[in-house]
Short mmCIF file of C-alpha atoms in Angstrom, two decimals:
data_model
loop_
_atom_site.label_atom_id
_atom_site.label_comp_id
_atom_site.label_asym_id
_atom_site.label_seq_id
_atom_site.Cartn_x
_atom_site.Cartn_y
_atom_site.Cartn_z
CA MET A 1 83.38 -8.05 -55.32
CA GLU A 2 80.06 -6.66 -54.34
CA LYS A 3 82.12 -5.12 -51.06
CA ASP A 4 85.13 -3.34 -53.56
CA PHE A 5 81.47 -1.81 -55.74
CA SER A 6 79.48 -1.43 -52.50
CA LEU A 7 77.40 2.31 -53.40
CA VAL A 8 77.73 2.95 -49.33
CA ARG A 9 79.65 4.06 -47.62
CA ASN A 10 80.39 4.05 -42.81
CA GLU A 11 78.71 7.06 -40.91
CA GLU A 12 82.15 9.04 -40.20
CA GLU A 13 82.57 9.01 -43.98
CA GLU A 14 79.54 10.07 -44.34
CA ASP A 15 79.21 12.73 -42.20
CA ASN A 16 82.62 13.85 -43.64
CA ARG A 17 80.95 14.08 -47.24
CA ASN A 18 77.41 15.48 -46.12
CA GLY A 19 78.01 17.61 -43.33
CA ALA A 20 74.69 18.77 -42.69
CA SER A 21 73.48 19.42 -46.39
CA TYR A 22 70.73 17.14 -48.26
CA LEU A 23 71.74 18.67 -51.49
CA SER A 24 74.66 16.58 -52.90
CA VAL A 25 76.53 17.13 -55.97
CA GLU A 26 78.55 14.12 -54.89
CA MET A 27 75.40 12.80 -54.70
CA MET A 28 72.90 14.29 -57.74
CA LYS A 29 76.54 12.92 -59.96
CA LYS A 30 75.80 8.97 -58.29
CA VAL A 31 71.89 8.64 -59.01
CA SER A 32 72.59 10.13 -62.59
CA SER A 33 75.18 8.41 -63.56
CA MET A 34 73.67 4.86 -62.08
CA ALA A 35 70.01 6.53 -63.95
CA ALA A 36 71.68 6.76 -67.79
CA PRO A 37 72.97 3.78 -68.00
CA MET A 38 69.22 2.82 -66.77
CA VAL A 39 67.34 4.21 -69.02
CA ALA A 40 69.72 1.90 -72.68
CA VAL A 41 67.72 -0.87 -70.65
CA SER A 42 64.74 0.09 -69.12
CA VAL A 43 64.35 1.63 -73.28
CA SER A 44 65.53 -1.67 -74.65
CA GLN A 45 62.73 -4.36 -72.83
CA PHE A 46 59.95 -1.65 -72.99
CA LEU A 47 60.53 -1.83 -76.80
CA LEU A 48 60.23 -5.56 -77.04
CA GLN A 49 56.82 -5.42 -77.17
CA VAL A 50 56.46 -2.28 -79.34
CA ILE A 51 57.68 -4.24 -82.03
CA SER A 52 56.59 -7.42 -82.05
CA MET A 53 53.14 -5.11 -82.31
CA VAL A 54 54.92 -2.88 -85.14
CA MET A 55 55.69 -6.26 -87.31
CA ALA A 56 52.54 -7.83 -86.54
CA GLY A 57 50.50 -4.86 -87.34
CA HIS A 58 52.11 -4.26 -91.13
CA LEU A 59 50.86 -8.08 -91.96
CA ASP A 60 47.12 -6.31 -91.72
CA GLU A 61 44.60 -4.62 -89.82
CA LEU A 62 43.05 -7.40 -88.29
CA SER A 63 46.70 -8.86 -87.16
CA LEU A 64 47.06 -5.54 -85.41
CA SER A 65 44.03 -5.15 -83.28
CA ALA A 66 44.32 -8.59 -81.98
CA VAL A 67 47.83 -8.05 -81.11
CA ALA A 68 46.67 -4.33 -80.31
CA ILE A 69 44.15 -6.11 -76.89
CA ALA A 70 46.24 -9.05 -76.41
CA THR A 71 48.79 -7.27 -75.48
CA SER A 72 46.81 -5.01 -73.35
CA LEU A 73 45.23 -7.53 -70.96
CA THR A 74 48.15 -9.49 -71.70
CA ASN A 75 50.16 -6.27 -69.40
CA VAL A 76 47.01 -6.21 -67.37
CA THR A 77 46.54 -10.00 -66.16
CA GLY A 78 50.56 -10.59 -66.21
CA PHE A 79 53.16 -8.51 -67.05
CA SER A 80 52.25 -5.94 -64.62
CA LEU A 81 51.70 -8.41 -61.70
CA ILE A 82 54.82 -9.33 -61.92
CA VAL A 83 56.62 -5.95 -62.49
CA GLY A 84 54.19 -4.84 -59.34
CA PHE A 85 55.71 -8.70 -56.83
CA ALA A 86 59.52 -7.66 -58.02
CA GLY A 87 58.77 -3.89 -56.74
CA ALA A 88 59.51 -5.61 -53.24
CA LEU A 89 62.74 -6.87 -53.79
CA GLU A 90 63.91 -3.66 -54.67
CA THR A 91 63.20 -2.75 -50.59
CA LEU A 92 64.54 -6.52 -49.76
CA CYS A 93 68.15 -6.56 -51.94
CA GLY A 94 69.42 -2.56 -51.79
CA GLN A 95 68.62 -2.76 -47.95
CA ALA A 96 69.98 -5.96 -47.24
CA PHE A 97 73.45 -5.39 -49.63
CA GLY A 98 73.60 -1.86 -47.83
CA ALA A 99 73.21 -3.44 -44.54
CA GLU A 100 75.78 -6.09 -46.36
CA GLN A 101 73.87 -9.47 -45.28
CA PHE A 102 74.91 -11.10 -48.95
CA GLY A 103 73.73 -14.40 -48.82
CA LYS A 104 69.98 -12.20 -48.24
CA ILE A 105 69.65 -11.17 -51.66
CA GLY A 106 70.06 -14.50 -52.81
CA ALA A 107 67.54 -16.12 -50.41
CA TYR A 108 65.66 -12.69 -51.66
CA THR A 109 65.96 -13.62 -55.59
CA TYR A 110 65.98 -17.06 -55.21
CA SER A 111 62.36 -17.51 -53.20
CA SER A 112 60.67 -14.28 -55.47
CA MET A 113 61.72 -16.58 -58.18
CA LEU A 114 59.74 -19.07 -57.43
CA CYS A 115 56.77 -17.82 -56.15
CA LEU A 116 56.20 -15.63 -59.54
CA LEU A 117 56.54 -19.27 -60.69
CA VAL A 118 53.80 -20.73 -59.50
CA PHE A 119 52.06 -17.89 -59.54
CA CYS A 120 52.89 -18.36 -63.68
CA PHE A 121 50.35 -21.39 -63.44
CA PRO A 122 47.20 -19.67 -62.32
CA VAL A 123 47.79 -16.47 -64.93
CA SER A 124 48.41 -19.01 -68.24
CA LEU A 125 45.43 -20.66 -67.96
CA VAL A 126 43.39 -16.67 -68.12
CA TRP A 127 45.88 -16.57 -71.12
CA ILE A 128 44.49 -19.93 -72.69
CA PHE A 129 40.92 -18.69 -72.77
CA MET A 130 41.17 -15.03 -73.06
CA ASP A 131 38.77 -15.38 -76.53
CA LYS A 132 35.77 -16.00 -73.20
CA LEU A 133 37.20 -13.59 -71.63
CA LEU A 134 36.96 -10.98 -74.80
CA GLU A 135 33.41 -12.19 -75.49
CA LEU A 136 32.51 -11.23 -72.30
CA PHE A 137 33.14 -7.28 -73.74
CA HIS A 138 31.32 -7.96 -76.66
CA GLN A 139 34.88 -7.82 -78.19
CA ASP A 140 34.78 -8.73 -82.15
CA PRO A 141 34.33 -13.10 -82.21
CA LEU A 142 37.50 -13.13 -85.15
CA ILE A 143 38.94 -10.68 -83.25
CA SER A 144 38.65 -12.22 -80.05
CA GLN A 145 40.51 -15.30 -81.56
CA LEU A 146 43.76 -14.02 -82.64
CA ALA A 147 44.58 -11.96 -79.61
CA CYS A 148 43.85 -15.52 -77.89
CA ARG A 149 46.27 -17.29 -80.82
CA TYR A 150 48.44 -14.44 -78.93
CA SER A 151 48.19 -14.83 -75.86
CA ILE A 152 49.00 -18.58 -75.88
CA TRP A 153 51.75 -18.20 -77.65
CA LEU A 154 53.36 -15.52 -75.25
CA ILE A 155 52.97 -18.20 -72.02
CA PRO A 156 57.27 -19.15 -72.37
CA ALA A 157 57.08 -15.43 -72.78
CA LEU A 158 54.97 -14.72 -69.05
CA PHE A 159 57.59 -17.61 -67.02
CA GLY A 160 61.16 -15.69 -68.77
CA PHE A 161 59.96 -11.91 -67.66
CA ALA A 162 59.83 -14.15 -64.35
CA LEU A 163 62.78 -14.54 -63.84
CA LEU A 164 63.94 -11.85 -65.44
CA GLN A 165 61.92 -8.96 -62.94
CA PRO A 166 64.05 -10.28 -60.01
CA MET A 167 67.71 -11.06 -61.64
CA THR A 168 66.93 -7.21 -62.69
CA CYS A 169 66.21 -6.51 -59.10
CA TYR A 170 69.33 -8.32 -57.59
CA PHE A 171 72.19 -7.04 -60.07
CA GLN A 172 70.28 -3.26 -59.77
CA SER A 173 70.34 -3.31 -55.69
CA GLN A 174 73.90 -4.18 -55.93
CA GLY A 175 74.82 -0.96 -58.14
CA LEU A 176 75.41 -3.65 -61.10
CA ILE A 177 74.28 -1.92 -63.81
CA LEU A 178 76.60 -3.03 -66.61
CA PRO A 179 75.38 -6.91 -67.15
CA LEU A 180 71.82 -5.51 -67.43
CA PHE A 181 72.76 -3.04 -70.21
CA VAL A 182 74.66 -5.79 -71.53
CA SER A 183 71.56 -8.66 -71.44
CA SER A 184 68.79 -5.93 -72.49
CA LEU A 185 71.26 -4.30 -75.64
CA GLY A 186 72.16 -7.82 -76.77
CA ALA A 187 68.60 -8.79 -75.98
CA ILE A 188 67.27 -6.12 -78.89
CA CYS A 189 69.33 -6.82 -81.15
CA PHE A 190 68.12 -10.40 -81.07
CA HIS A 191 64.56 -10.04 -81.55
CA ILE A 192 65.10 -6.73 -84.36
CA PRO A 193 65.85 -9.50 -86.83
CA PHE A 194 64.50 -12.81 -85.13
CA CYS A 195 61.27 -11.74 -85.44
CA TRP A 196 61.43 -9.90 -88.65
CA LEU A 197 62.12 -13.93 -89.44
CA LEU A 198 59.24 -15.46 -87.82
CA VAL A 199 56.75 -13.26 -88.92
CA TYR A 200 57.56 -12.30 -92.56
CA LYS A 201 60.38 -15.17 -94.30
CA LEU A 202 58.53 -18.24 -92.24
CA ARG A 203 54.96 -17.12 -92.02
CA PHE A 204 54.28 -17.46 -88.44
CA GLY A 205 52.58 -14.51 -87.99
CA ILE A 206 51.11 -12.88 -85.05
CA VAL A 207 52.51 -16.91 -83.74
CA GLY A 208 56.44 -15.34 -83.83
CA ALA A 209 55.60 -11.56 -82.78
CA ALA A 210 54.34 -13.59 -79.90
CA LEU A 211 57.59 -16.47 -79.69
CA SER A 212 59.96 -13.74 -80.32
CA ILE A 213 59.08 -11.48 -77.56
CA GLY A 214 59.72 -15.29 -75.30
CA PHE A 215 62.63 -15.82 -77.00
CA SER A 216 64.12 -12.22 -76.22
CA TYR A 217 62.95 -12.31 -72.12
CA TRP A 218 64.88 -15.70 -72.05
CA LEU A 219 67.61 -14.76 -73.49
CA ASN A 220 68.06 -11.49 -71.15
CA VAL A 221 68.11 -14.19 -68.13
CA PHE A 222 70.77 -16.68 -69.94
CA LEU A 223 73.24 -14.04 -70.43
CA LEU A 224 72.46 -12.36 -66.78
CA ARG A 225 72.34 -16.04 -65.23
CA ILE A 226 75.78 -15.92 -66.38
CA PHE A 227 76.98 -12.53 -65.05
CA MET A 228 75.23 -13.96 -61.62
CA SER A 229 77.54 -17.23 -61.88
CA ASN A 230 80.26 -15.31 -62.29
CA SER A 231 80.08 -12.66 -59.58
CA ALA A 232 81.28 -13.12 -55.80
CA LEU A 233 78.31 -12.74 -54.00
CA HIS A 234 77.28 -16.16 -56.65
CA ARG A 235 79.78 -17.82 -53.80
CA GLU A 236 77.07 -17.07 -51.09
CA MET A 237 73.92 -18.21 -52.72
CA LYS A 238 75.01 -21.91 -52.93
CA ASN A 239 75.22 -22.45 -49.38
CA LEU A 240 71.63 -21.75 -48.82
CA GLY A 241 69.15 -23.70 -46.82
CA LEU A 242 65.58 -24.62 -47.05
CA GLN A 243 64.77 -22.71 -43.68
CA GLU A 244 65.93 -19.03 -45.40
CA LEU A 245 64.67 -19.27 -48.26
CA ILE A 246 61.23 -19.73 -47.00
CA SER A 247 61.68 -17.19 -43.83
CA SER A 248 62.44 -15.20 -47.19
CA MET A 249 59.65 -16.13 -49.24
CA LYS A 250 57.01 -15.10 -45.91
CA GLN A 251 59.08 -11.63 -46.13
CA PHE A 252 58.53 -10.90 -50.04
CA ILE A 253 55.05 -11.81 -49.90
CA ALA A 254 54.50 -9.54 -47.15
CA LEU A 255 56.29 -6.68 -49.39
CA ALA A 256 55.36 -8.39 -53.09
CA ILE A 257 51.33 -7.56 -52.19
CA PRO A 258 50.87 -4.13 -51.49
CA SER A 259 54.10 -3.46 -54.05
CA ALA A 260 51.99 -5.25 -56.81
CA MET A 261 49.19 -2.65 -55.23
CA MET A 262 51.03 0.19 -55.37
CA ILE A 263 52.26 0.00 -59.48
CA CYS A 264 49.91 -1.97 -60.72
CA LEU A 265 46.46 0.09 -59.75
CA GLU A 266 48.23 3.25 -61.78
CA TRP A 267 49.15 0.59 -64.27
CA TRP A 268 45.55 -0.86 -64.91
CA SER A 269 43.77 2.72 -64.75
CA PHE A 270 45.67 3.73 -67.90
CA GLU A 271 43.58 0.41 -69.69
CA ILE A 272 40.16 1.64 -67.48
CA LEU A 273 41.30 4.98 -69.69
CA LEU A 274 41.62 3.84 -72.99
CA LEU A 275 38.16 1.87 -72.52
CA MET A 276 36.67 4.03 -71.87
CA SER A 277 37.53 6.54 -74.39
CA GLY A 278 35.45 3.63 -77.30
CA LEU A 279 32.15 4.35 -75.47
CA LEU A 280 32.59 8.13 -76.24
CA PRO A 281 30.37 8.80 -79.88
CA ASN A 282 33.24 9.15 -81.87
CA SER A 283 35.26 5.98 -79.96
CA LYS A 284 37.93 5.76 -83.60
CA LEU A 285 39.05 9.10 -82.99
CA GLU A 286 39.02 9.02 -78.99
CA THR A 287 40.98 5.89 -78.58
CA SER A 288 43.02 7.32 -81.92
CA VAL A 289 43.86 10.09 -80.10
CA ILE A 290 44.00 8.37 -76.62
CA SER A 291 46.43 5.94 -77.43
CA ILE A 292 48.56 8.63 -78.32
CA CYS A 293 48.94 9.75 -75.28
CA LEU A 294 49.37 6.61 -73.29
CA THR A 295 52.54 6.07 -76.05
CA THR A 296 53.94 9.31 -74.84
CA SER A 297 53.28 9.30 -71.61
CA ALA A 298 54.89 5.74 -72.08
CA LEU A 299 58.33 6.89 -73.38
CA HIS A 300 58.75 9.52 -70.94
CA PHE A 301 58.37 7.11 -68.24
CA VAL A 302 60.87 4.30 -69.23
CA LEU A 303 63.15 7.77 -68.95
CA VAL A 304 62.00 8.86 -65.94
CA ASN A 305 61.44 5.88 -63.59
CA ALA A 306 64.91 5.49 -64.18
CA ILE A 307 65.98 7.85 -62.36
CA GLY A 308 63.27 6.14 -60.07
CA ALA A 309 65.66 3.42 -60.09
CA SER A 310 68.62 4.62 -59.49
CA ALA A 311 66.89 6.38 -55.96
CA SER A 312 65.99 3.32 -55.09
CA THR A 313 68.83 2.09 -55.36
CA TYR A 314 70.90 4.56 -53.69
CA VAL A 315 68.17 5.34 -50.87
CA SER A 316 67.48 1.60 -50.04
CA ASN A 317 71.34 0.91 -49.69
CA GLU A 318 71.72 4.01 -47.31
CA LEU A 319 69.24 3.13 -45.25
CA GLY A 320 70.10 -0.97 -44.85
CA ALA A 321 73.49 1.25 -43.70
CA GLY A 322 72.34 3.00 -41.78
CA ASN A 323 73.30 6.22 -43.03
CA HIS A 324 70.40 8.12 -42.98
CA ARG A 325 71.20 11.73 -43.84
CA ALA A 326 72.75 9.70 -46.56
CA ALA A 327 69.52 8.38 -47.50
CA ARG A 328 67.91 11.87 -47.42
CA ALA A 329 70.40 13.40 -49.70
CA ALA A 330 69.85 10.00 -52.37
CA VAL A 331 66.04 11.46 -52.14
CA SER A 332 66.85 15.25 -52.54
CA SER A 333 68.94 14.97 -55.83
CA ALA A 334 66.26 12.33 -57.36
CA ILE A 335 63.83 15.17 -56.97
CA PHE A 336 65.77 17.88 -58.67
CA LEU A 337 66.72 15.41 -60.94
CA GLY A 338 63.80 14.82 -61.95
CA GLY A 339 62.54 18.13 -61.28
CA VAL A 340 65.47 18.64 -64.09
CA ASP A 341 63.36 16.12 -66.32
CA ALA A 342 60.02 17.26 -65.57
CA THR A 343 60.47 21.17 -67.22
CA ILE A 344 62.80 19.98 -70.05
CA ALA A 345 59.98 17.07 -70.58
CA SER A 346 57.20 19.13 -71.15
CA ILE A 347 58.14 22.46 -72.03
CA THR A 348 59.81 20.36 -75.36
CA LEU A 349 56.46 18.98 -75.44
CA TYR A 350 54.69 22.27 -75.82
CA SER A 351 56.48 23.40 -78.59
CA TYR A 352 55.63 20.93 -80.87
CA ARG A 353 51.78 19.89 -80.20
CA ASN A 354 51.45 21.24 -83.72
CA SER A 355 53.34 18.70 -85.27
CA TRP A 356 53.65 15.91 -82.83
CA GLY A 357 50.43 14.16 -83.92
CA TYR A 358 52.08 13.75 -86.80
CA ILE A 359 54.29 11.39 -85.80
CA PHE A 360 51.91 8.94 -84.72
CA SER A 361 49.39 9.73 -87.65
CA ASN A 362 48.43 11.55 -90.98
CA GLU A 363 44.57 12.02 -90.46
CA LYS A 364 44.88 16.27 -90.09
CA GLU A 365 41.73 15.44 -87.21
CA VAL A 366 43.27 13.02 -85.16
CA ALA A 367 46.85 15.75 -85.71
CA HIS A 368 44.39 18.69 -84.80
CA TYR A 369 43.16 16.39 -81.61
CA VAL A 370 46.13 15.59 -80.47
CA THR A 371 46.89 19.91 -80.37
CA GLN A 372 44.32 20.67 -78.31
CA ILE A 373 44.35 17.72 -75.12
CA THR A 374 49.27 18.24 -75.26
CA PRO A 375 48.97 20.78 -72.04
CA ILE A 376 46.62 18.55 -70.02
CA LEU A 377 49.00 16.50 -70.91
CA CYS A 378 52.43 18.16 -70.33
CA LEU A 379 51.47 19.00 -67.27
CA PHE A 380 51.10 15.34 -66.56
CA ILE A 381 54.81 14.60 -67.64
CA PHE A 382 55.80 17.20 -65.41
CA VAL A 383 53.70 16.07 -62.19
CA ASN A 384 54.13 12.29 -63.68
CA SER A 385 57.88 12.93 -63.22
CA PHE A 386 58.13 13.51 -59.69
CA LEU A 387 55.56 11.16 -58.74
CA ALA A 388 58.45 8.26 -60.55
CA VAL A 389 61.04 9.51 -58.73
CA LEU A 390 59.31 9.36 -55.85
CA SER A 391 57.72 6.22 -56.99
CA GLY A 392 61.87 4.66 -56.11
CA VAL A 393 62.16 6.42 -53.30
CA ALA A 394 59.39 4.59 -52.12
CA ARG A 395 60.63 1.01 -53.70
CA GLY A 396 63.52 1.80 -52.01
CA THR A 397 61.93 2.78 -48.49
CA GLY A 398 59.18 0.42 -47.90
CA TRP A 399 56.44 1.98 -48.48
CA GLN A 400 54.52 0.36 -50.40
CA ARG A 401 51.32 0.19 -48.59
CA ILE A 402 51.39 3.51 -48.73
CA GLY A 403 51.94 3.81 -51.99
CA GLY A 404 48.60 0.93 -52.16
CA TYR A 405 45.71 2.34 -50.38
CA ALA A 406 47.98 6.51 -52.31
CA SER A 407 47.16 4.55 -55.83
CA LEU A 408 43.31 3.16 -55.15
CA GLY A 409 42.03 6.41 -53.75
CA SER A 410 43.56 9.20 -55.68
CA TYR A 411 42.39 6.74 -59.08
CA TYR A 412 40.03 4.74 -58.35
CA LEU A 413 38.08 7.40 -55.33
CA VAL A 414 38.84 10.47 -57.35
CA GLY A 415 40.19 9.92 -60.38
CA ILE A 416 38.38 7.91 -63.10
CA PRO A 417 35.15 8.40 -61.66
CA LEU A 418 35.64 12.71 -62.25
CA GLY A 419 36.92 12.24 -65.43
CA TRP A 420 33.68 9.75 -65.86
CA ILE A 421 32.36 13.60 -64.98
CA LEU A 422 34.05 15.29 -66.90
CA CYS A 423 34.32 13.36 -70.29
CA PHE A 424 30.79 11.77 -70.50
CA VAL A 425 28.53 14.78 -68.20
CA MET A 426 30.83 17.91 -68.91
CA LYS A 427 30.93 16.59 -73.04
CA LEU A 428 34.84 17.01 -73.22
CA ARG A 429 34.98 13.86 -74.60
CA GLY A 430 38.95 13.02 -74.37
CA LYS A 431 39.86 15.61 -72.32
CA GLY A 432 38.21 15.09 -69.23
CA LEU A 433 39.40 11.45 -69.06
CA TRP A 434 43.01 13.05 -68.95
CA ILE A 435 42.22 16.11 -66.48
CA GLY A 436 40.58 13.31 -63.89
CA ILE A 437 44.13 11.56 -64.21
CA LEU A 438 46.52 14.59 -64.00
CA ILE A 439 44.32 15.42 -60.63
CA ALA A 440 44.79 11.41 -59.40
CA SER A 441 48.49 11.85 -60.23
CA THR A 442 49.28 14.85 -58.48
CA ILE A 443 46.45 13.20 -55.15
CA GLN A 444 49.27 10.39 -55.33
CA LEU A 445 52.50 12.41 -55.55
CA SER A 446 50.94 15.30 -52.61
CA VAL A 447 50.55 12.26 -50.14
CA PHE A 448 54.18 10.68 -51.23
CA THR A 449 55.13 14.54 -51.00
CA LEU A 450 53.79 14.79 -47.40
CA VAL A 451 55.19 11.49 -46.21
CA THR A 452 59.09 11.88 -48.49
CA PHE A 453 58.65 15.75 -46.33
CA PHE A 454 57.69 14.87 -42.83
CA THR A 455 59.73 10.92 -42.07
CA ASN A 456 62.80 11.01 -39.91
CA TRP A 457 65.35 9.40 -42.15
CA GLU A 458 67.24 8.65 -38.39
CA GLN A 459 64.29 5.59 -37.98
CA GLU A 460 63.39 4.74 -41.38
CA ALA A 461 67.63 3.80 -41.10
CA THR A 462 66.86 1.58 -37.94
CA ARG A 463 63.20 0.57 -39.60
CA ALA A 464 65.76 -0.89 -42.75
CA ARG A 465 68.08 -2.63 -40.86
CA ASP A 466 65.77 -4.63 -38.64
CA ARG A 467 63.51 -5.71 -41.47
CA VAL A 468 66.77 -7.20 -42.86
CA PHE A 469 67.68 -8.91 -39.22
CA GLU A 470 64.20 -9.78 -38.39
CA MET A 471 64.63 -13.41 -40.40
CA THR A 472 67.98 -13.47 -39.83
CA PRO A 473 67.50 -16.85 -37.71
CA GLN A 474 69.97 -16.85 -33.89
CA VAL A 475 69.21 -20.28 -34.06
CA LYS A 476 72.20 -20.76 -36.98
CA GLY A 477 73.79 -18.71 -34.81
CA ASN A 478 73.42 -20.90 -31.74
CA GLN A 479 74.02 -24.14 -33.39
CA LYS A 480 77.04 -21.92 -34.85
CA THR A 481 78.15 -21.70 -31.28
CA GLN A 482 77.00 -25.30 -29.66
CA ILE A 483 79.28 -27.06 -33.07
CA ILE A 484 82.28 -25.03 -31.99
CA LEU A 485 82.07 -26.28 -28.43
CA GLU A 486 82.33 -29.37 -29.34
CA GLU A 487 84.30 -29.01 -31.24
CA ASP A 488 86.72 -27.20 -28.92
CA THR A 489 85.39 -29.89 -26.09
CA GLN A 490 86.60 -32.80 -27.92
CA VAL A 491 90.23 -31.40 -28.55
CA LEU A 492 89.82 -31.22 -25.02
CA LEU A 493 89.14 -34.63 -24.30
CA ASN A 494 91.91 -36.26 -26.87
CA HIS A 495 94.55 -33.69 -24.97
CA ILE A 496 93.42 -35.35 -21.63
CA THR A 497 93.17 -38.38 -23.11
CA GLU A 498 96.52 -38.03 -24.38
CA THR A 499 98.06 -36.87 -21.39
CA VAL A 500 96.96 -39.91 -19.08
#
C-alpha cells in the first residue's frame, strides 16, 4: 500500500514534470491537499485542552485559575518537550520513506515511543510535586494545590501523548492523513460529551477535566493503532531486531535533542512573555490582553503549521528519494502558500481590530487595549506564517541544530531582553513585550531564509540518503550472504553424495 501511495517519484519523471522550474503548480496542489486535512487534525488536538479548560472555568474562578496555571506548566515541562523530541521523526521517517527503507520507519517509530515513555517518568515526578514548584514562585497556596491536583490526574494524558506524537509522525511521513483525520475527529467527538459528563454530571470537577484529556488521547492512540496494524508497512515492523532498534534509538536521540531545542525554546518564550506581563502595575489587564493575543496567534499557528507539516513531509520524502529538484519545488510551493496565508490572516485581523477584543471579553478597557496591540500582532502573524513554513522545511531537511541555535539567539539573547527594556524601561508595557517577540521572530525567520536560499539541495539529498543508510547494519547483509552460501554449499554436497 505504501509503495502505491508513495509521494516520491524517480528522477527521470521529476525532470520531465518540473524541468528547471522551482515553483510547481502541481506541487502546490499536493502541498495544499495535504495541508487542508492536517488543519482539522491540528485543530482537533489543540481543542482537547481548551475544551477542558473552558468547562473547568465554568465551575468557578478559582478552578479556571488553577487549570490555566497547570496547563501552562504542564505544557512547558512535558507536552512541549514531547512535541519537540517527536519532531526528529519528521526527518527520519520522512527521509526513510522517500528512500523506500520501510522497515526503518517502524524502527524509528518504536524506538522513539520507548524513549518518550521513559522520559515521561521524571516528568510525572515534577507534576506530582507541582504545588511545591508553584510555591517557590509565590503563587497562592490554594491555587497551587488545585493546580497540582489537576497535573497529577493529567499524567495518564502525558503517557498517551508520548505514544500519539510518534504515531502521528508515522502516518504523516507517508502522507497518510486520512487515519489521522478520522482518529482526531473521533477523539474530539468523544471528548466533548465525556468531559461534560465527568465535570458536571459525575461532579469530578477539575479532576474530570484532566481525566477526559487522558481518555481522549488514549482513544486516539487506540484508533491509530488499528490503522497501523492494518497497513502494509506493518509487516515490515514485525521483523525488527534488537540491534536495529538500538541503532535507530541512537539516531533518534541524536536528532531529538536539537529538535526539542528548536521547538521548545520558541514555545517557552511565549510563556515567559505571559509571566512578564504579570509583573506590570495593572497585571490583571496586561495579563488578560497578552493572553488574548497569545490565543489568537496560537489559533493562527495551528492553521499555518499544517502547511509546515505538509512541507516537512514532501521535502523529507523527496530528499530521501534523491529528488533534489522536487524537494526545492516543494519548498518554494510551501513558501508561496505561507505567503497567501500571511496576507489573508494579517489583513483580516487588522480589519476587525476594533471588534476582535470583544470576542474574548466584555470589558471595554480590555477590548480597547487589544485594538492598540493588534497592528503589532498582525505583523507578528505575517512573520510567523513564513516562520512556521520554514520550520517545517527545517524539520524535513534535518536542520534542527541550526534551528535550535537560531531560537536560542533570537529569543533569549535579543527578543526577551529587548522586550523587557521596551516594557519596563521605555514604559511601553504589553506593546513592548510583543515588539520584542516580533523582532525575535523576524531574526529567526531571517536565519531560516538565508539557510534555505543558499542551500545546495543536491548535497542535501545526498546527505539525507546517507542518514537513512548510515545505520543500516552491514553485518546483517553479510550474514544473509553467508547463510545463502552455506545453503548452496549444503545442496552441492548433498548432490555429490547422491551421485557417489
